[in-house]
Short mmCIF file of the C-alpha atoms (twelve columns), coordinates in Angstrom:
data_MODEL
# 
_entry.id   MODEL 
# 
loop_
_atom_site.group_PDB 
_atom_site.id 
_atom_site.type_symbol 
_atom_site.label_atom_id 
_atom_site.label_alt_id 
_atom_site.label_comp_id 
_atom_site.label_asym_id 
_atom_site.label_seq_id 
_atom_site.Cartn_x 
_atom_site.Cartn_y 
_atom_site.Cartn_z 
_atom_site.pdbx_PDB_model_num 
ATOM 1   C CA . UNK A 1   23.382  50.677 58.862 1 
ATOM 2   C CA . UNK A 2   23.061  51.834 54.945 1 
ATOM 3   C CA . UNK A 3   20.123  52.293 53.551 1 
ATOM 4   C CA . UNK A 4   19.316  49.760 50.674 1 
ATOM 5   C CA . UNK A 5   18.944  50.905 47.534 1 
ATOM 6   C CA . UNK A 6   15.912  50.402 46.430 1 
ATOM 7   C CA . UNK A 7   15.141  51.650 42.558 1 
ATOM 8   C CA . UNK A 8   18.048  48.647 42.511 1 
ATOM 9   C CA . UNK A 9   17.230  45.814 43.405 1 
ATOM 10  C CA . UNK A 10  13.519  46.581 40.795 1 
ATOM 11  C CA . UNK A 11  16.279  47.570 38.416 1 
ATOM 12  C CA . UNK A 12  16.939  43.840 39.515 1 
ATOM 13  C CA . UNK A 13  13.590  42.717 39.906 1 
ATOM 14  C CA . UNK A 14  12.624  43.940 35.793 1 
ATOM 15  C CA . UNK A 15  15.777  43.058 34.072 1 
ATOM 16  C CA . UNK A 16  14.892  38.927 36.123 1 
ATOM 17  C CA . UNK A 17  11.389  40.159 34.337 1 
ATOM 18  C CA . UNK A 18  13.100  40.454 30.223 1 
ATOM 19  C CA . UNK A 19  14.998  37.279 30.817 1 
ATOM 20  C CA . UNK A 20  12.004  35.691 31.444 1 
ATOM 21  C CA . UNK A 21  10.214  36.696 28.354 1 
ATOM 22  C CA . UNK A 22  8.257   39.808 30.593 1 
ATOM 23  C CA . UNK A 23  8.069   43.251 30.170 1 
ATOM 24  C CA . UNK A 24  11.166  44.225 32.159 1 
ATOM 25  C CA . UNK A 25  9.416   45.902 34.960 1 
ATOM 26  C CA . UNK A 26  10.317  45.731 38.235 1 
ATOM 27  C CA . UNK A 27  8.760   46.432 41.429 1 
ATOM 28  C CA . UNK A 28  10.100  46.765 45.415 1 
ATOM 29  C CA . UNK A 29  7.566   47.728 48.602 1 
ATOM 30  C CA . UNK A 30  9.746   49.489 51.369 1 
ATOM 31  C CA . UNK A 31  9.365   49.580 54.879 1 
ATOM 32  C CA . UNK A 32  12.356  51.385 56.798 1 
ATOM 33  C CA . UNK A 33  15.938  50.003 55.396 1 
ATOM 34  C CA . UNK A 34  13.555  46.426 54.712 1 
ATOM 35  C CA . UNK A 35  11.659  45.182 51.613 1 
ATOM 36  C CA . UNK A 36  8.583   44.081 52.792 1 
ATOM 37  C CA . UNK A 37  7.982   42.415 48.341 1 
ATOM 38  C CA . UNK A 38  9.299   42.592 45.220 1 
ATOM 39  C CA . UNK A 39  8.887   41.042 41.905 1 
ATOM 40  C CA . UNK A 40  8.498   41.454 38.871 1 
ATOM 41  C CA . UNK A 41  5.763   41.536 36.129 1 
ATOM 42  C CA . UNK A 42  4.587   37.575 35.233 1 
ATOM 43  C CA . UNK A 43  1.752   38.264 32.825 1 
ATOM 44  C CA . UNK A 44  2.740   36.117 30.030 1 
ATOM 45  C CA . UNK A 45  4.231   33.518 32.577 1 
ATOM 46  C CA . UNK A 46  1.062   33.243 35.114 1 
ATOM 47  C CA . UNK A 47  -1.480  34.419 31.530 1 
ATOM 48  C CA . UNK A 48  -2.249  36.878 34.094 1 
ATOM 49  C CA . UNK A 49  -3.172  40.465 32.732 1 
ATOM 50  C CA . UNK A 50  -3.488  41.978 36.369 1 
ATOM 51  C CA . UNK A 51  -0.021  40.696 37.158 1 
ATOM 52  C CA . UNK A 52  1.139   43.837 37.097 1 
ATOM 53  C CA . UNK A 53  4.858   44.379 39.048 1 
ATOM 54  C CA . UNK A 54  3.265   46.345 41.090 1 
ATOM 55  C CA . UNK A 55  0.355   44.268 41.402 1 
ATOM 56  C CA . UNK A 56  2.321   41.686 42.804 1 
ATOM 57  C CA . UNK A 57  4.032   43.048 44.694 1 
ATOM 58  C CA . UNK A 58  1.163   45.196 46.951 1 
ATOM 59  C CA . UNK A 59  -0.205  41.168 46.950 1 
ATOM 60  C CA . UNK A 60  2.789   39.904 49.081 1 
ATOM 61  C CA . UNK A 61  3.027   42.576 51.466 1 
ATOM 62  C CA . UNK A 62  -0.691  42.621 52.192 1 
ATOM 63  C CA . UNK A 63  -0.676  38.594 52.902 1 
ATOM 64  C CA . UNK A 64  2.827   39.434 54.604 1 
ATOM 65  C CA . UNK A 65  1.607   41.893 56.942 1 
ATOM 66  C CA . UNK A 66  -2.451  40.429 56.939 1 
ATOM 67  C CA . UNK A 67  -2.964  44.244 56.238 1 
ATOM 68  C CA . UNK A 68  -5.083  45.683 53.229 1 
ATOM 69  C CA . UNK A 69  -3.873  49.072 53.571 1 
ATOM 70  C CA . UNK A 70  -0.031  49.643 53.018 1 
ATOM 71  C CA . UNK A 71  0.224   53.063 54.832 1 
ATOM 72  C CA . UNK A 72  4.446   52.149 56.001 1 
ATOM 73  C CA . UNK A 73  5.332   50.799 53.160 1 
ATOM 74  C CA . UNK A 74  7.187   52.931 50.098 1 
ATOM 75  C CA . UNK A 75  7.347   51.816 46.395 1 
ATOM 76  C CA . UNK A 76  9.661   51.793 44.248 1 
ATOM 77  C CA . UNK A 77  8.488   51.014 40.373 1 
ATOM 78  C CA . UNK A 78  11.051  50.687 37.164 1 
ATOM 79  C CA . UNK A 79  7.844   52.581 35.117 1 
ATOM 80  C CA . UNK A 80  5.463   55.267 35.845 1 
ATOM 81  C CA . UNK A 81  1.986   52.926 36.750 1 
ATOM 82  C CA . UNK A 82  0.060   52.252 34.885 1 
ATOM 83  C CA . UNK A 83  -4.451  52.976 35.465 1 
ATOM 84  C CA . UNK A 84  -4.704  49.290 36.967 1 
ATOM 85  C CA . UNK A 85  -1.675  50.056 39.527 1 
ATOM 86  C CA . UNK A 86  -2.182  53.358 40.598 1 
ATOM 87  C CA . UNK A 87  -5.789  52.085 41.784 1 
ATOM 88  C CA . UNK A 88  -4.032  49.340 43.533 1 
ATOM 89  C CA . UNK A 89  -1.456  52.352 45.290 1 
ATOM 90  C CA . UNK A 90  -4.461  54.518 46.473 1 
ATOM 91  C CA . UNK A 91  -6.758  51.870 47.541 1 
ATOM 92  C CA . UNK A 92  -3.532  50.297 49.309 1 
ATOM 93  C CA . UNK A 93  -2.681  53.742 50.650 1 
ATOM 94  C CA . UNK A 94  0.917   53.938 50.356 1 
ATOM 95  C CA . UNK A 95  2.907   56.316 51.901 1 
ATOM 96  C CA . UNK A 96  4.844   56.464 49.023 1 
ATOM 97  C CA . UNK A 97  5.595   56.383 44.845 1 
ATOM 98  C CA . UNK A 98  8.912   56.335 43.998 1 
ATOM 99  C CA . UNK A 99  9.669   55.187 39.319 1 
ATOM 100 C CA . UNK A 100 11.654  55.637 37.464 1 
ATOM 101 C CA . UNK A 101 10.725  55.949 33.578 1 
ATOM 102 C CA . UNK A 102 7.554   57.712 32.050 1 
ATOM 103 C CA . UNK A 103 4.826   56.006 30.933 1 
ATOM 104 C CA . UNK A 104 3.438   58.705 28.099 1 
ATOM 105 C CA . UNK A 105 1.206   55.883 26.589 1 
ATOM 106 C CA . UNK A 106 0.280   53.757 29.168 1 
ATOM 107 C CA . UNK A 107 1.570   56.283 32.113 1 
ATOM 108 C CA . UNK A 108 -1.433  56.827 34.536 1 
ATOM 109 C CA . UNK A 109 0.954   59.207 36.972 1 
ATOM 110 C CA . UNK A 110 2.271   61.711 35.415 1 
ATOM 111 C CA . UNK A 111 0.975   60.927 32.194 1 
ATOM 112 C CA . UNK A 112 -3.116  60.148 30.005 1 
ATOM 113 C CA . UNK A 113 -5.489  59.681 32.969 1 
ATOM 114 C CA . UNK A 114 -3.078  61.528 36.219 1 
ATOM 115 C CA . UNK A 115 -5.232  59.477 38.369 1 
ATOM 116 C CA . UNK A 116 -3.744  60.645 41.703 1 
ATOM 117 C CA . UNK A 117 -5.207  63.936 40.580 1 
ATOM 118 C CA . UNK A 118 -8.885  62.215 40.016 1 
ATOM 119 C CA . UNK A 119 -11.561 64.094 42.157 1 
ATOM 120 C CA . UNK A 120 -13.091 60.474 42.863 1 
ATOM 121 C CA . UNK A 121 -9.526  59.256 43.992 1 
ATOM 122 C CA . UNK A 122 -8.816  57.528 47.566 1 
ATOM 123 C CA . UNK A 123 -5.852  58.389 48.486 1 
ATOM 124 C CA . UNK A 124 -2.687  60.395 47.086 1 
ATOM 125 C CA . UNK A 125 0.880   58.689 47.567 1 
ATOM 126 C CA . UNK A 126 4.110   61.290 47.960 1 
ATOM 127 C CA . UNK A 127 5.280   60.849 44.623 1 
ATOM 128 C CA . UNK A 128 8.852   61.193 43.520 1 
ATOM 129 C CA . UNK A 129 9.218   60.175 39.068 1 
ATOM 130 C CA . UNK A 130 12.194  60.107 37.445 1 
ATOM 131 C CA . UNK A 131 14.600  57.829 39.813 1 
ATOM 132 C CA . UNK A 132 16.882  56.070 37.947 1 
ATOM 133 C CA . UNK A 133 15.540  57.012 34.996 1 
ATOM 134 C CA . UNK A 134 17.411  56.862 32.251 1 
ATOM 135 C CA . UNK A 135 19.021  52.955 33.865 1 
ATOM 136 C CA . UNK A 136 14.618  51.170 33.068 1 
ATOM 137 C CA . UNK A 137 14.074  53.618 30.219 1 
ATOM 138 C CA . UNK A 138 17.577  52.189 28.200 1 
ATOM 139 C CA . UNK A 139 16.270  48.725 29.863 1 
ATOM 140 C CA . UNK A 140 12.860  48.934 28.346 1 
ATOM 141 C CA . UNK A 141 14.148  50.898 24.872 1 
ATOM 142 C CA . UNK A 142 16.539  47.366 24.137 1 
ATOM 143 C CA . UNK A 143 13.858  45.463 25.168 1 
ATOM 144 C CA . UNK A 144 11.383  45.789 22.458 1 
ATOM 145 C CA . UNK A 145 14.091  46.670 19.965 1 
ATOM 146 C CA . UNK A 146 15.314  43.223 20.624 1 
ATOM 147 C CA . UNK A 147 11.645  42.802 19.976 1 
ATOM 148 C CA . UNK A 148 11.345  44.455 16.836 1 
ATOM 149 C CA . UNK A 149 14.506  43.349 15.610 1 
ATOM 150 C CA . UNK A 150 14.369  39.502 12.967 1 
# 
């Protein structure tokens, strides 16, 4: 059986978020060849500043699996996670983090606070940056460019 392209699924969630007027970020939590949870940003729709794609998939997977620790799951997200999401990833004990575009302003993995390098970080996932980076970056650039044009 061919392994699903989880980053392509995350990109589809990001495109759906953009269509809803949300910042186009998508995330997928997977176990083996199975999607456990997928979501795109919903901060505007839900009037919830914590409704980032990563937070939504962590919540959904935790509920589905009746577990606060998601040690056998891998997270695919189109944008480098922020500090809040990095904290949730650590507390959930997610095994691997794959992400697309780097976020120089708001990212917290290789940019900003570098959350996982902090001595107070409880758990650091294996980190794989730059997966489908150009597709993710283009989606974000086009979204914000369209917002700036009259």
